[in-house]
Amino acid sequence: MDKHHQQQLPVAKSSRQRCSEWVFRDVPSDIIIDVDGGTFSLHKFPLVSRSGRIRKLVAEHRDSDISRIELLSLPGGAKSFELAAQFCYGINFEITAANVAQLCCVSDYLEMTEEYSKNNLGSRAEEYLESVVCKNLEMCVEVLQQCENLLPLADELNIVPRCIDAIASKACVEQIASSFSRLEYSSSGRLHMSKQPKCEGDWWIEDLSVLRIDLYQRVITAIKCRGVRPESIGASLVNYAEKELIKKSILWNQSTQPTVDPLSGANSQERLVVETIVSLLPVEKFAVPITFLFGMLRSAVMLDCSVSCRLDLERRIGSQLDIATLDDLLIPSFRHAGDTLFDVDTVHRILVNFSQQDDSDEDMDDDSVFEPDSPPSPSQTALFKVSKLVDSYLAEIAPDANLKLNMFIAIAETLPAHARTIHDGLYRAIDIYLKAHQSLSDADKRKLCKLIDFQKLSQEAGAHAAQNERLPLQSIVQVLYYEQLRLRNSLFSSYPDDDPKPMHQSWRINSGARSAAMSPRDNYASLRRENRDLKLELARMRMRLNDLEKDHVYMKRNLQRSTSRKLMSSFSKKIIKLNIFGHSSSRESSSPSKQSQRVLQKDPGTVAAVFWPSQDWIVS
């Protein structure tokens, strides 16, 4: 209590000193006004002539000859009351954007309306607010700043809504004026709009960054309703976040991990800022840079923001993950000790969002999507970029001793199988993981290596894998198998062009390299054509097999019915027929044998054993 009185003494002393400068000195004061620690020795007559509230208080205590009045919760405090008292005494002072909100509120509190005096303080302040402040954006922002300590009265007096509406209107007008200024005629005489520098005409962005977060939210919401460009709104959000968060070393701070107490008051305010900015983000893609989204996500994770806030950021990032970089994905983990160095759970959810978006694009008819003459699909291009990004991310987090095998596999399997045309990056990440986690069992190693399609390894990666002792034996055998196929293909490349066998085998053996060179649509169309040819060959083989079965049944029946005397003659005739049949159809049956050999080569992992004429070993 003593400290409170000590703090009020300087205020009261300064109030008396200021009052002595403009109060009548030759007439003794007859009333003392106490306002938030400030004491004013004044006269009743000037006050009651302008203020209805003071008039009522004096009238209520007429009999007791009141000489002291305390005004509780007066908006603006002693400073505002001093301006109102000067107005009652007829002292001239300037109404500005810095005090108009206080004057409007204090005049309402003291009831300084036209009912008690003509051209009273309330009407003067309202006139200035309407005719001067609402026509200037910077002054509106300044008034809103003054209203931060005058709520909710400033809202009830319609000061805040009028300033917000004026700011939104000015921002919209600036955008329209900027668009018209970029209209120009081309050399052909056509009217077109020239390119504008980034955020030209959005000078109001810097002005809004001084507002408190609740008022800033209301201003941005009003600007959105007026149809201002999403890019301008995004630029304003980025600028505001830089002012509120980067200056406190929270946003984009990847080098250090400060200790954060989510329950502290400062962090509660910062958490409110992050959640509000995320809720204000435009729905349009690329309205804000993806690095900004990742920075907000780091802040949301560190400040323990709401789940809806983090999920919204993860969804937005997933929709444009193809333009992200490895540094963006390396989100530090702010959890308990013993956890992974990076937040792999958050990255996994981002990848799931990206994959679900890609799946929704692929729900269309395959014939319409993968026609070879159709334009390239942006989603396929995004898949290729993200697959390289994921492989690099896996290689970066693989040395972490706390990274579980299931999470590593989950991240690798998030993308569909056709996303990776070459598995060199995935093989490198798995090799790093095996090197850092040497205690893995053979079963876990086999489970991990199943992610790799060894047929899609480059020659250099295949040579490395064939000598990699960290791989399980089964994987090494697969690598050697494909390496032999690649060697066999190089030998077949010297065959004449009219021999179709090397060409077909060349495509199958080097499908990974060919896929990388071909576009996804052409690759898919080629696969469809080859599958159609294989189906025709299989159909011919089934027909030939049925014919042979019929001949076999017919021969068996005749052998059973014939006598021992006719057995040799009938058997000789059938042998002759069979020899003639085999000779005449040898050329036709050669093609199915080749096709069957190619079918076996297409999926060697499902074949129990494959025998080559020039080889004496078996691949299980």
Coordinates of C-alpha atoms in Angstrom, one line a residue:
M1 CA 0.0 0.0 0.0
D2 CA 2.9 2.3 0.8
K3 CA 4.5 1.6 -2.5
H4 CA 1.3 2.5 -4.2
H5 CA 1.1 5.8 -2.5
Q6 CA 4.7 6.5 -3.3
Q7 CA 4.0 5.9 -7.0
Q8 CA 1.0 8.2 -6.9
L9 CA 2.8 11.1 -5.3
P10 CA 4.8 12.1 -8.4
V11 CA 1.7 11.9 -10.5
A12 CA -0.3 14.1 -8.1
K13 CA 2.5 16.6 -7.8
S14 CA 2.9 16.9 -11.6
S15 CA -0.9 17.3 -12.0
R16 CA -0.9 20.2 -9.5
Q17 CA 2.0 21.8 -11.3
R18 CA 0.3 21.6 -14.6
C19 CA -3.0 22.8 -13.2
S20 CA -1.3 25.9 -11.8
E21 CA -0.4 26.9 -15.3
W22 CA -3.9 27.3 -16.6
V23 CA -6.3 27.4 -13.6
F24 CA -7.5 30.8 -12.3
R25 CA -5.0 31.9 -9.7
D26 CA -7.0 34.8 -8.3
V27 CA -10.0 32.7 -7.4
P28 CA -9.5 29.9 -4.8
S29 CA -10.5 26.4 -5.9
D30 CA -13.6 24.9 -4.4
I31 CA -13.4 21.3 -5.6
I32 CA -10.7 18.6 -5.8
I33 CA -10.9 15.9 -8.4
D34 CA -9.0 12.6 -7.9
V35 CA -8.3 10.6 -11.1
D36 CA -6.1 7.5 -11.0
G37 CA -3.7 9.0 -8.5
G38 CA -3.8 12.5 -10.1
T39 CA -5.2 15.4 -8.0
F40 CA -6.7 18.5 -9.6
S41 CA -7.7 21.6 -7.6
L42 CA -10.4 23.2 -9.8
H43 CA -13.6 25.2 -9.7
K44 CA -17.1 23.8 -9.8
F45 CA -18.7 26.3 -12.2
P46 CA -16.5 25.6 -15.4
L47 CA -16.9 21.9 -14.8
V48 CA -20.6 21.6 -14.2
S49 CA -21.3 23.9 -17.2
R50 CA -19.7 21.3 -19.6
S51 CA -19.9 17.9 -17.8
G52 CA -23.2 16.3 -17.0
R53 CA -21.6 13.7 -14.8
I54 CA -19.8 16.2 -12.5
R55 CA -23.0 18.3 -12.4
K56 CA -25.0 15.3 -11.2
L57 CA -22.3 14.4 -8.5
V58 CA -22.3 18.0 -7.2
A59 CA -26.1 18.1 -7.2
E60 CA -26.3 14.9 -5.2
H61 CA -24.2 16.4 -2.4
R62 CA -25.5 20.0 -2.5
D63 CA -26.4 19.9 1.2
S64 CA -23.0 18.6 2.3
D65 CA -21.1 21.2 0.3
I66 CA -18.9 18.6 -1.4
S67 CA -15.3 19.6 -2.0
R68 CA -13.7 16.4 -3.2
I69 CA -14.8 14.0 -6.0
E70 CA -13.1 10.8 -7.1
L71 CA -13.6 9.6 -10.7
L72 CA -13.0 5.9 -10.9
S73 CA -11.9 4.1 -14.1
L74 CA -11.9 7.2 -16.2
P75 CA -10.7 6.2 -19.7
G76 CA -7.3 7.6 -20.5
G77 CA -6.5 8.4 -16.8
A78 CA -5.3 11.7 -15.5
K79 CA -4.0 12.8 -18.9
S80 CA -7.4 12.6 -20.6
F81 CA -9.1 14.3 -17.7
E82 CA -6.6 17.2 -17.9
L83 CA -7.5 17.7 -21.5
A84 CA -11.2 17.7 -20.7
A85 CA -10.7 20.1 -17.8
Q86 CA -8.8 22.5 -20.1
F87 CA -11.7 22.4 -22.5
C88 CA -14.1 23.3 -19.7
Y89 CA -11.9 26.3 -18.8
G90 CA -11.7 27.4 -22.4
I91 CA -8.0 26.6 -22.8
N92 CA -7.1 26.0 -26.4
F93 CA -5.4 22.8 -27.4
E94 CA -5.0 20.8 -30.6
I95 CA -7.1 17.7 -31.3
T96 CA -4.8 15.2 -33.0
A97 CA -4.8 11.5 -34.0
A98 CA -2.9 10.8 -30.8
N99 CA -5.6 12.2 -28.5
V100 CA -8.9 12.1 -30.4
A101 CA -9.8 8.6 -29.2
Q102 CA -9.1 9.6 -25.6
L103 CA -11.2 12.7 -26.0
C104 CA -14.1 10.7 -27.4
C105 CA -14.0 8.3 -24.5
V106 CA -13.5 10.8 -21.7
S107 CA -16.3 13.1 -23.1
D108 CA -18.6 10.1 -23.1
Y109 CA -17.6 9.2 -19.5
L110 CA -18.0 12.8 -18.3
E111 CA -21.2 13.3 -20.4
M112 CA -19.8 16.3 -22.2
T113 CA -22.5 16.3 -24.9
E114 CA -24.6 18.9 -26.7
E115 CA -27.3 18.5 -24.1
Y116 CA -25.2 20.4 -21.5
S117 CA -23.3 22.8 -23.8
K118 CA -23.2 23.7 -27.4
N119 CA -20.1 22.6 -29.4
N120 CA -19.1 20.4 -26.5
L121 CA -16.0 18.2 -26.4
G122 CA -17.8 15.1 -27.6
S123 CA -19.1 16.7 -30.8
R124 CA -15.7 18.4 -31.5
A125 CA -13.9 15.0 -31.2
E126 CA -16.4 13.2 -33.3
E127 CA -16.2 15.8 -36.0
Y128 CA -12.4 15.5 -36.2
L129 CA -12.6 11.7 -36.2
E130 CA -15.0 11.7 -39.2
S131 CA -13.6 14.5 -41.3
V132 CA -9.9 14.1 -40.7
V133 CA -8.9 10.7 -39.3
C134 CA -11.1 8.4 -41.4
K135 CA -9.7 9.9 -44.6
N136 CA -6.1 9.1 -43.8
L137 CA -4.8 5.5 -43.3
E138 CA -1.8 6.4 -41.1
M139 CA -4.0 8.4 -38.8
C140 CA -6.4 5.5 -38.5
V141 CA -3.6 3.2 -37.5
E142 CA -2.4 5.7 -34.9
V143 CA -6.0 6.0 -33.5
L144 CA -6.2 2.2 -33.3
Q145 CA -3.0 2.2 -31.3
Q146 CA -4.5 4.6 -28.8
C147 CA -7.6 2.5 -28.6
E148 CA -5.7 -0.5 -27.3
N149 CA -6.0 0.9 -23.8
L150 CA -9.5 2.2 -24.3
L151 CA -11.3 -1.1 -25.0
P152 CA -14.2 -2.0 -24.8
L153 CA -15.5 1.6 -24.6
A154 CA -13.8 2.5 -27.9
D155 CA -15.7 -0.3 -29.5
E156 CA -19.0 0.7 -28.0
L157 CA -18.5 4.3 -29.3
N158 CA -17.8 2.8 -32.8
I159 CA -14.3 4.3 -32.9
V160 CA -12.5 1.0 -33.7
P161 CA -14.9 -0.2 -36.4
R162 CA -14.8 3.1 -38.2
C163 CA -11.0 3.1 -38.3
I164 CA -10.9 -0.5 -39.4
D165 CA -13.4 0.1 -42.2
A166 CA -11.4 3.2 -43.3
I167 CA -8.1 1.2 -43.4
A168 CA -9.7 -1.6 -45.5
S169 CA -11.2 0.9 -47.9
K170 CA -7.9 2.8 -48.4
A171 CA -6.0 -0.5 -48.9
C172 CA -8.5 -1.5 -51.6
V173 CA -8.3 1.9 -53.3
E174 CA -4.5 1.7 -53.3
Q175 CA -4.6 -1.7 -55.0
I176 CA -7.0 -0.5 -57.7
A177 CA -4.9 2.6 -58.3
S178 CA -1.8 0.5 -58.5
S179 CA -3.5 -1.8 -61.1
F180 CA -4.6 1.1 -63.2
S181 CA -1.2 2.7 -63.2
R182 CA 0.2 -0.6 -64.7
L183 CA -2.1 -0.5 -67.7
E184 CA -0.2 0.3 -70.9
Y185 CA -0.5 -0.3 -74.6
S186 CA 1.6 -2.9 -76.3
S187 CA 3.3 -2.4 -79.7
S188 CA 0.3 -4.0 -81.4
G189 CA -2.1 -1.5 -79.8
R190 CA -3.6 -3.8 -77.3
L191 CA -4.1 -2.8 -73.7
H192 CA -2.4 -5.0 -71.2
M193 CA -1.1 -4.9 -67.6
S194 CA 2.7 -4.6 -67.1
K195 CA 4.5 -6.6 -64.4
Q196 CA 4.7 -4.8 -61.1
P197 CA 7.4 -5.0 -58.5
K198 CA 6.6 -7.1 -55.5
C199 CA 4.1 -5.5 -53.2
E200 CA 4.1 -2.2 -55.1
G201 CA 1.2 0.0 -53.9
D202 CA 1.1 -2.0 -50.6
W203 CA 2.9 0.7 -48.5
W204 CA 0.2 0.2 -45.8
I205 CA 1.8 -3.2 -44.9
E206 CA 4.5 -1.5 -42.8
D207 CA 2.0 0.7 -41.0
L208 CA -0.2 -2.2 -39.8
S209 CA 2.8 -4.0 -38.1
V210 CA 2.6 -1.6 -35.1
L211 CA -0.9 -2.8 -34.1
R212 CA -1.7 -5.2 -31.3
I213 CA -2.5 -8.7 -32.5
D214 CA -6.3 -8.6 -31.8
L215 CA -6.7 -5.3 -33.7
Y216 CA -4.4 -6.5 -36.5
Q217 CA -6.6 -9.6 -36.9
R218 CA -9.7 -7.5 -37.3
V219 CA -8.0 -5.2 -39.8
I220 CA -6.8 -8.1 -42.0
T221 CA -10.2 -9.8 -41.8
A222 CA -11.8 -6.5 -43.1
I223 CA -9.2 -6.2 -45.9
K224 CA -9.9 -9.8 -47.0
C225 CA -13.6 -9.0 -47.3
R226 CA -12.8 -6.0 -49.5
G227 CA -11.0 -8.3 -52.0
V228 CA -7.4 -7.2 -51.6
R229 CA -4.9 -9.5 -53.3
P230 CA -3.8 -12.6 -51.4
E231 CA -0.2 -11.8 -52.1
S232 CA -0.6 -8.4 -50.4
I233 CA -2.2 -10.0 -47.4
G234 CA 0.5 -12.6 -47.3
A235 CA 3.2 -10.0 -47.4
S236 CA 1.5 -8.2 -44.5
L237 CA 1.4 -11.4 -42.4
V238 CA 5.1 -12.1 -43.1
N239 CA 6.0 -8.5 -42.1
Y240 CA 4.0 -8.7 -38.9
A241 CA 5.5 -12.1 -38.0
E242 CA 9.0 -10.7 -38.5
K243 CA 8.3 -7.8 -36.2
E244 CA 6.7 -9.9 -33.5
L245 CA 8.6 -13.1 -33.6
I246 CA 12.0 -12.8 -35.3
K247 CA 13.0 -10.0 -33.0
K248 CA 12.6 -12.4 -30.1
S249 CA 14.8 -15.0 -31.8
I250 CA 12.0 -17.5 -32.2
L251 CA 11.2 -17.8 -35.9
W252 CA 13.7 -19.5 -38.2
N253 CA 16.1 -20.1 -35.4
Q254 CA 17.7 -23.4 -36.5
S255 CA 21.1 -23.1 -35.0
T256 CA 20.1 -22.9 -31.3
Q257 CA 17.3 -24.6 -29.3
P258 CA 16.4 -22.2 -26.5
T259 CA 14.6 -23.6 -23.5
V260 CA 10.9 -22.8 -23.7
D261 CA 8.4 -22.7 -20.9
P262 CA 5.0 -22.9 -22.6
L263 CA 3.3 -21.6 -19.5
S264 CA 5.2 -18.4 -19.3
G265 CA 3.3 -15.1 -20.1
A266 CA 5.7 -14.1 -22.9
N267 CA 5.3 -17.4 -24.6
S268 CA 1.5 -17.3 -24.2
Q269 CA 1.5 -14.0 -26.1
E270 CA 3.8 -15.4 -28.8
R271 CA 1.6 -18.5 -29.1
L272 CA -1.4 -16.2 -29.6
V273 CA 0.5 -14.4 -32.4
V274 CA 1.4 -17.6 -34.2
E275 CA -2.1 -19.1 -34.0
T276 CA -3.7 -15.8 -35.2
I277 CA -1.4 -15.4 -38.1
V278 CA -2.0 -19.0 -39.2
S279 CA -5.7 -18.5 -39.0
L280 CA -5.3 -15.4 -41.3
L281 CA -3.3 -17.1 -44.0
P282 CA -4.9 -16.9 -47.4
V283 CA -6.3 -20.1 -48.9
E284 CA -4.5 -19.5 -52.2
K285 CA -1.2 -21.4 -52.8
F286 CA 2.0 -19.4 -52.9
A287 CA 0.5 -16.4 -51.2
V288 CA 3.3 -16.7 -48.7
P289 CA 6.8 -18.2 -49.1
I290 CA 7.1 -21.9 -48.1
T291 CA 10.1 -20.9 -45.9
F292 CA 7.7 -18.7 -43.9
L293 CA 5.3 -21.6 -43.5
F294 CA 8.1 -23.8 -42.2
G295 CA 9.2 -21.0 -39.9
M296 CA 5.7 -20.7 -38.5
L297 CA 5.6 -24.5 -38.1
R298 CA 8.8 -24.5 -36.1
S299 CA 7.4 -21.8 -33.8
A300 CA 4.1 -23.7 -33.5
V301 CA 6.0 -26.8 -32.4
M302 CA 8.3 -25.0 -30.0
L303 CA 5.5 -22.9 -28.4
D304 CA 3.1 -25.9 -28.2
C305 CA 0.4 -24.3 -30.3
S306 CA -3.0 -25.9 -30.8
V307 CA -3.3 -29.0 -32.8
S308 CA -5.5 -27.4 -35.4
C309 CA -2.8 -24.7 -36.0
R310 CA -0.1 -27.2 -36.6
L311 CA -2.2 -29.4 -38.8
D312 CA -3.2 -26.4 -40.9
L313 CA 0.4 -25.5 -41.5
E314 CA 1.3 -29.1 -42.3
R315 CA -1.5 -29.3 -44.9
R316 CA -0.4 -26.0 -46.5
I317 CA 3.2 -27.2 -46.7
G318 CA 2.2 -30.6 -48.1
S319 CA 0.3 -28.9 -50.9
Q320 CA 3.5 -27.2 -52.2
L321 CA 6.2 -29.6 -50.9
D322 CA 7.8 -29.9 -54.3
I323 CA 9.4 -26.4 -53.9
A324 CA 10.7 -27.1 -50.4
T325 CA 14.4 -27.7 -49.6
L326 CA 16.2 -30.1 -47.3
D327 CA 16.9 -27.3 -44.8
D328 CA 13.1 -26.6 -44.6
L329 CA 12.4 -30.2 -43.6
L330 CA 15.0 -30.3 -40.8
I331 CA 12.7 -29.2 -38.1
P332 CA 14.4 -29.5 -34.7
S333 CA 12.8 -31.6 -32.0
F334 CA 11.8 -29.7 -28.9
R335 CA 10.6 -32.7 -26.9
H336 CA 12.1 -34.7 -24.0
A337 CA 15.7 -36.0 -23.9
G338 CA 16.3 -39.3 -25.7
D339 CA 14.1 -38.3 -28.7
T340 CA 15.3 -37.9 -32.2
L341 CA 17.3 -34.9 -33.2
F342 CA 14.8 -33.8 -35.8
D343 CA 11.0 -33.9 -35.6
V344 CA 10.4 -36.8 -37.9
D345 CA 6.7 -37.2 -36.9
T346 CA 5.8 -33.8 -38.3
V347 CA 7.7 -34.5 -41.5
H348 CA 5.9 -37.8 -41.9
R349 CA 2.5 -36.1 -41.5
I350 CA 3.6 -33.5 -44.2
L351 CA 4.5 -36.3 -46.6
V352 CA 1.1 -38.0 -45.9
N353 CA -0.6 -34.8 -46.8
F354 CA 1.4 -34.5 -50.0
S355 CA 0.7 -38.2 -51.0
Q356 CA -3.0 -37.8 -50.3
Q357 CA -3.1 -34.8 -52.5
D358 CA -1.3 -36.7 -55.2
D359 CA -3.8 -39.6 -54.8
S360 CA -6.7 -37.3 -55.3
D361 CA -5.2 -36.1 -58.6
E362 CA -4.7 -39.7 -59.8
D363 CA -8.3 -40.8 -59.2
M364 CA -9.1 -39.8 -62.8
D365 CA -9.4 -42.3 -65.6
D366 CA -6.0 -43.8 -66.5
D367 CA -6.8 -43.6 -70.2
S368 CA -7.3 -39.8 -70.0
V369 CA -4.4 -39.2 -67.7
F370 CA -1.6 -41.2 -69.3
E371 CA -2.2 -40.8 -73.0
P372 CA 1.2 -40.4 -74.6
D373 CA 0.1 -37.3 -76.5
S374 CA -1.2 -35.5 -73.5
P375 CA 0.8 -32.7 -71.8
P376 CA 3.0 -33.6 -68.8
S377 CA 1.3 -33.9 -65.5
P378 CA 2.5 -31.3 -62.8
S379 CA 1.8 -33.9 -60.1
Q380 CA 4.2 -36.3 -61.6
T381 CA 6.9 -33.7 -61.8
A382 CA 6.2 -32.8 -58.1
L383 CA 6.5 -36.5 -57.2
F384 CA 9.9 -36.8 -58.8
K385 CA 11.1 -33.7 -56.9
V386 CA 9.7 -34.8 -53.6
S387 CA 11.2 -38.3 -54.0
K388 CA 14.7 -36.8 -54.2
L389 CA 13.9 -34.5 -51.3
V390 CA 12.7 -37.5 -49.2
D391 CA 15.8 -39.5 -50.0
S392 CA 18.0 -36.7 -49.0
Y393 CA 16.1 -36.2 -45.8
L394 CA 16.3 -39.9 -45.0
A395 CA 20.1 -39.8 -45.5
E396 CA 20.3 -36.8 -43.2
I397 CA 18.3 -38.4 -40.3
A398 CA 19.7 -41.9 -40.8
P399 CA 22.7 -41.5 -38.5
D400 CA 20.4 -40.6 -35.5
A401 CA 20.8 -43.5 -33.0
N402 CA 17.3 -42.8 -31.6
L403 CA 15.6 -43.1 -35.0
K404 CA 13.4 -46.2 -35.0
L405 CA 13.3 -48.6 -37.9
N406 CA 9.5 -48.4 -38.3
M407 CA 9.6 -44.6 -38.6
F408 CA 12.4 -44.7 -41.2
I409 CA 10.4 -47.3 -43.2
A410 CA 7.2 -45.3 -42.8
I411 CA 8.8 -42.1 -44.2
A412 CA 10.3 -44.0 -47.1
E413 CA 7.0 -45.8 -48.0
T414 CA 4.9 -42.6 -47.8
L415 CA 5.5 -41.9 -51.6
P416 CA 4.0 -44.3 -54.2
A417 CA 6.3 -46.8 -55.9
H418 CA 6.3 -44.9 -59.2
A419 CA 7.6 -41.7 -57.5
R420 CA 11.2 -43.0 -57.7
T421 CA 12.7 -43.7 -61.1
I422 CA 16.1 -44.4 -59.7
H423 CA 16.7 -45.8 -56.2
D424 CA 20.3 -44.6 -55.8
G425 CA 19.3 -42.0 -53.2
L426 CA 17.1 -44.5 -51.2
Y427 CA 20.0 -47.0 -51.3
R428 CA 22.4 -44.4 -50.0
A429 CA 20.0 -43.5 -47.1
I430 CA 19.5 -47.2 -46.2
D431 CA 23.3 -47.9 -46.3
I432 CA 23.8 -45.0 -43.9
Y433 CA 21.1 -46.3 -41.6
L434 CA 22.7 -49.8 -41.6
K435 CA 26.1 -48.3 -40.8
A436 CA 24.7 -46.3 -37.9
H437 CA 22.5 -49.1 -36.5
Q438 CA 24.8 -52.2 -36.7
S439 CA 22.8 -54.0 -34.0
L440 CA 19.9 -54.6 -36.4
S441 CA 18.8 -58.2 -36.8
D442 CA 18.9 -60.0 -40.1
A443 CA 15.1 -59.9 -40.3
D444 CA 15.1 -56.1 -39.8
K445 CA 17.8 -55.7 -42.4
R446 CA 15.8 -57.8 -45.0
K447 CA 12.7 -55.7 -44.1
L448 CA 14.6 -52.5 -44.7
C449 CA 16.2 -53.6 -48.0
K450 CA 12.8 -54.6 -49.4
L451 CA 12.3 -50.9 -49.9
I452 CA 15.0 -50.9 -52.6
D453 CA 14.2 -52.0 -56.2
F454 CA 17.7 -53.2 -57.2
Q455 CA 16.7 -53.1 -60.8
K456 CA 16.5 -49.3 -60.6
L457 CA 20.0 -48.9 -59.3
S458 CA 22.6 -47.2 -61.5
Q459 CA 25.7 -49.1 -62.6
E460 CA 27.8 -47.3 -60.0
A461 CA 25.3 -47.9 -57.2
G462 CA 24.9 -51.6 -58.3
A463 CA 28.6 -52.1 -58.2
H464 CA 28.8 -50.6 -54.7
A465 CA 25.8 -52.7 -53.5
A466 CA 27.4 -55.9 -54.8
Q467 CA 30.3 -55.4 -52.5
N468 CA 28.4 -54.0 -49.6
E469 CA 28.8 -56.4 -46.6
R470 CA 26.2 -54.5 -44.6
L471 CA 23.4 -55.7 -46.9
P472 CA 21.8 -59.1 -46.2
L473 CA 22.8 -62.0 -48.4
Q474 CA 19.5 -62.2 -50.2
S475 CA 19.8 -58.6 -51.4
I476 CA 23.4 -59.1 -52.5
V477 CA 22.2 -62.1 -54.6
Q478 CA 19.5 -59.9 -56.2
V479 CA 22.1 -57.2 -57.0
L480 CA 24.4 -59.8 -58.6
Y481 CA 21.5 -61.2 -60.6
Y482 CA 20.6 -57.8 -62.1
E483 CA 24.3 -57.0 -62.7
Q484 CA 24.5 -60.2 -64.7
L485 CA 21.4 -59.2 -66.7
R486 CA 23.0 -55.9 -67.3
L487 CA 26.2 -57.6 -68.5
R488 CA 24.1 -59.9 -70.7
N489 CA 22.3 -57.0 -72.2
S490 CA 25.6 -55.3 -73.1
L491 CA 26.6 -58.5 -74.9
F492 CA 23.3 -58.5 -76.8
S493 CA 23.7 -54.9 -77.8
S494 CA 26.1 -56.2 -80.5
Y495 CA 23.4 -58.4 -82.1
P496 CA 21.8 -57.4 -85.5
D497 CA 18.9 -55.0 -85.3
D498 CA 16.5 -57.6 -86.8
D499 CA 16.8 -59.8 -83.7
P500 CA 14.0 -58.7 -81.3
K501 CA 15.4 -60.5 -78.3
P502 CA 18.2 -58.2 -77.2
M503 CA 15.9 -55.2 -77.7
H504 CA 13.2 -56.5 -75.4
Q505 CA 15.7 -57.7 -72.8
S506 CA 17.5 -54.4 -73.0
W507 CA 14.4 -52.5 -72.1
R508 CA 13.6 -54.8 -69.1
I509 CA 17.1 -54.9 -67.7
N510 CA 17.6 -51.1 -67.9
S511 CA 14.0 -50.2 -67.1
G512 CA 15.2 -47.9 -64.3
A513 CA 17.5 -45.9 -66.6
R514 CA 15.0 -45.8 -69.4
S515 CA 12.3 -44.7 -67.0
A516 CA 14.5 -41.8 -65.9
A517 CA 15.0 -40.8 -69.5
M518 CA 11.4 -41.2 -70.6
S519 CA 8.5 -39.1 -69.4
P520 CA 6.1 -40.8 -67.0
R521 CA 3.3 -40.8 -69.6
D522 CA 5.4 -42.3 -72.3
N523 CA 6.8 -44.9 -69.9
Y524 CA 3.3 -45.9 -68.9
A525 CA 2.1 -46.1 -72.5
S526 CA 5.0 -48.3 -73.4
L527 CA 4.2 -50.6 -70.5
R528 CA 0.7 -50.8 -71.6
R529 CA 1.7 -51.8 -75.1
E530 CA 4.1 -54.4 -73.9
N531 CA 1.5 -55.9 -71.5
R532 CA -0.9 -56.1 -74.3
D533 CA 1.6 -58.0 -76.5
L534 CA 2.4 -60.3 -73.6
K535 CA -1.3 -61.1 -73.2
L536 CA -1.6 -62.0 -76.8
E537 CA 1.4 -64.3 -76.6
L538 CA 0.0 -66.0 -73.5
A539 CA -3.3 -66.5 -75.3
R540 CA -1.6 -68.2 -78.2
M541 CA 0.4 -70.4 -75.8
R542 CA -2.9 -71.5 -74.1
M543 CA -4.4 -72.3 -77.5
R544 CA -1.4 -74.4 -78.5
L545 CA -1.4 -76.2 -75.1
N546 CA -5.1 -77.0 -75.5
D547 CA -4.4 -78.6 -78.9
L548 CA -1.6 -80.7 -77.5
E549 CA -3.8 -81.9 -74.7
K550 CA -6.5 -82.9 -77.1
D551 CA -3.9 -84.8 -79.2
H552 CA -2.6 -86.5 -76.1
V553 CA -6.1 -87.7 -75.0
Y554 CA -6.9 -88.9 -78.5
M555 CA -3.7 -90.9 -78.6
K556 CA -4.3 -92.5 -75.2
R557 CA -7.8 -93.5 -76.1
N558 CA -6.7 -95.2 -79.3
L559 CA -3.9 -97.0 -77.5
Q560 CA -6.3 -98.5 -75.0
R561 CA -8.8 -99.7 -77.6
S562 CA -6.3 -101.2 -80.1
T563 CA -5.1 -104.7 -79.9
S564 CA -1.5 -105.7 -79.3
R565 CA -1.2 -106.2 -83.1
K566 CA -2.3 -102.8 -84.0
L567 CA -0.5 -101.1 -81.2
M568 CA 2.9 -100.6 -83.0
S569 CA 1.3 -99.4 -86.2
S570 CA -0.9 -96.8 -84.4
F571 CA 2.0 -95.7 -82.3
S572 CA 4.2 -95.3 -85.4
K573 CA 1.5 -93.1 -87.1
K574 CA 1.2 -90.9 -84.1
I575 CA 5.0 -90.5 -83.8
I576 CA 5.1 -89.5 -87.5
K577 CA 2.3 -87.0 -86.9
L578 CA 4.0 -85.6 -83.9
N579 CA 7.4 -85.2 -85.7
I580 CA 5.7 -83.5 -88.6
F581 CA 3.8 -81.2 -86.2
G582 CA 6.9 -80.3 -84.3
H583 CA 8.9 -79.6 -87.4
S584 CA 6.2 -77.5 -89.0
S585 CA 5.5 -75.5 -85.9
S586 CA 9.0 -75.1 -84.5
R587 CA 9.3 -71.6 -85.9
E588 CA 6.0 -70.6 -84.4
S589 CA 6.8 -72.0 -81.0
S590 CA 10.1 -70.2 -80.8
S591 CA 8.4 -66.9 -80.2
P592 CA 6.3 -68.1 -77.2
S593 CA 9.4 -69.5 -75.6
K594 CA 11.2 -66.2 -75.9
Q595 CA 8.2 -64.4 -74.5
S596 CA 7.9 -66.9 -71.6
Q597 CA 11.6 -66.3 -70.9
R598 CA 11.0 -62.6 -70.9
V599 CA 8.0 -63.0 -68.5
L600 CA 10.3 -64.9 -66.1
Q601 CA 12.8 -62.1 -66.4
K602 CA 10.2 -59.4 -65.7
D603 CA 9.7 -60.4 -62.1
P604 CA 12.7 -62.6 -60.9
G605 CA 11.8 -62.2 -57.3
T606 CA 8.8 -64.5 -57.7
V607 CA 10.6 -67.2 -59.7
A608 CA 11.9 -70.2 -57.8
A609 CA 14.9 -70.7 -60.1
V610 CA 16.0 -69.3 -63.4
F611 CA 18.4 -71.2 -65.7
W612 CA 20.4 -69.6 -68.4
P613 CA 22.0 -71.8 -71.2
S614 CA 25.3 -70.1 -70.7
Q615 CA 25.3 -70.2 -66.9
D616 CA 25.6 -73.0 -64.4
W617 CA 24.2 -71.2 -61.3
I618 CA 20.8 -70.8 -59.9
V619 CA 19.1 -67.7 -58.4
S620 CA 16.6 -68.5 -55.7

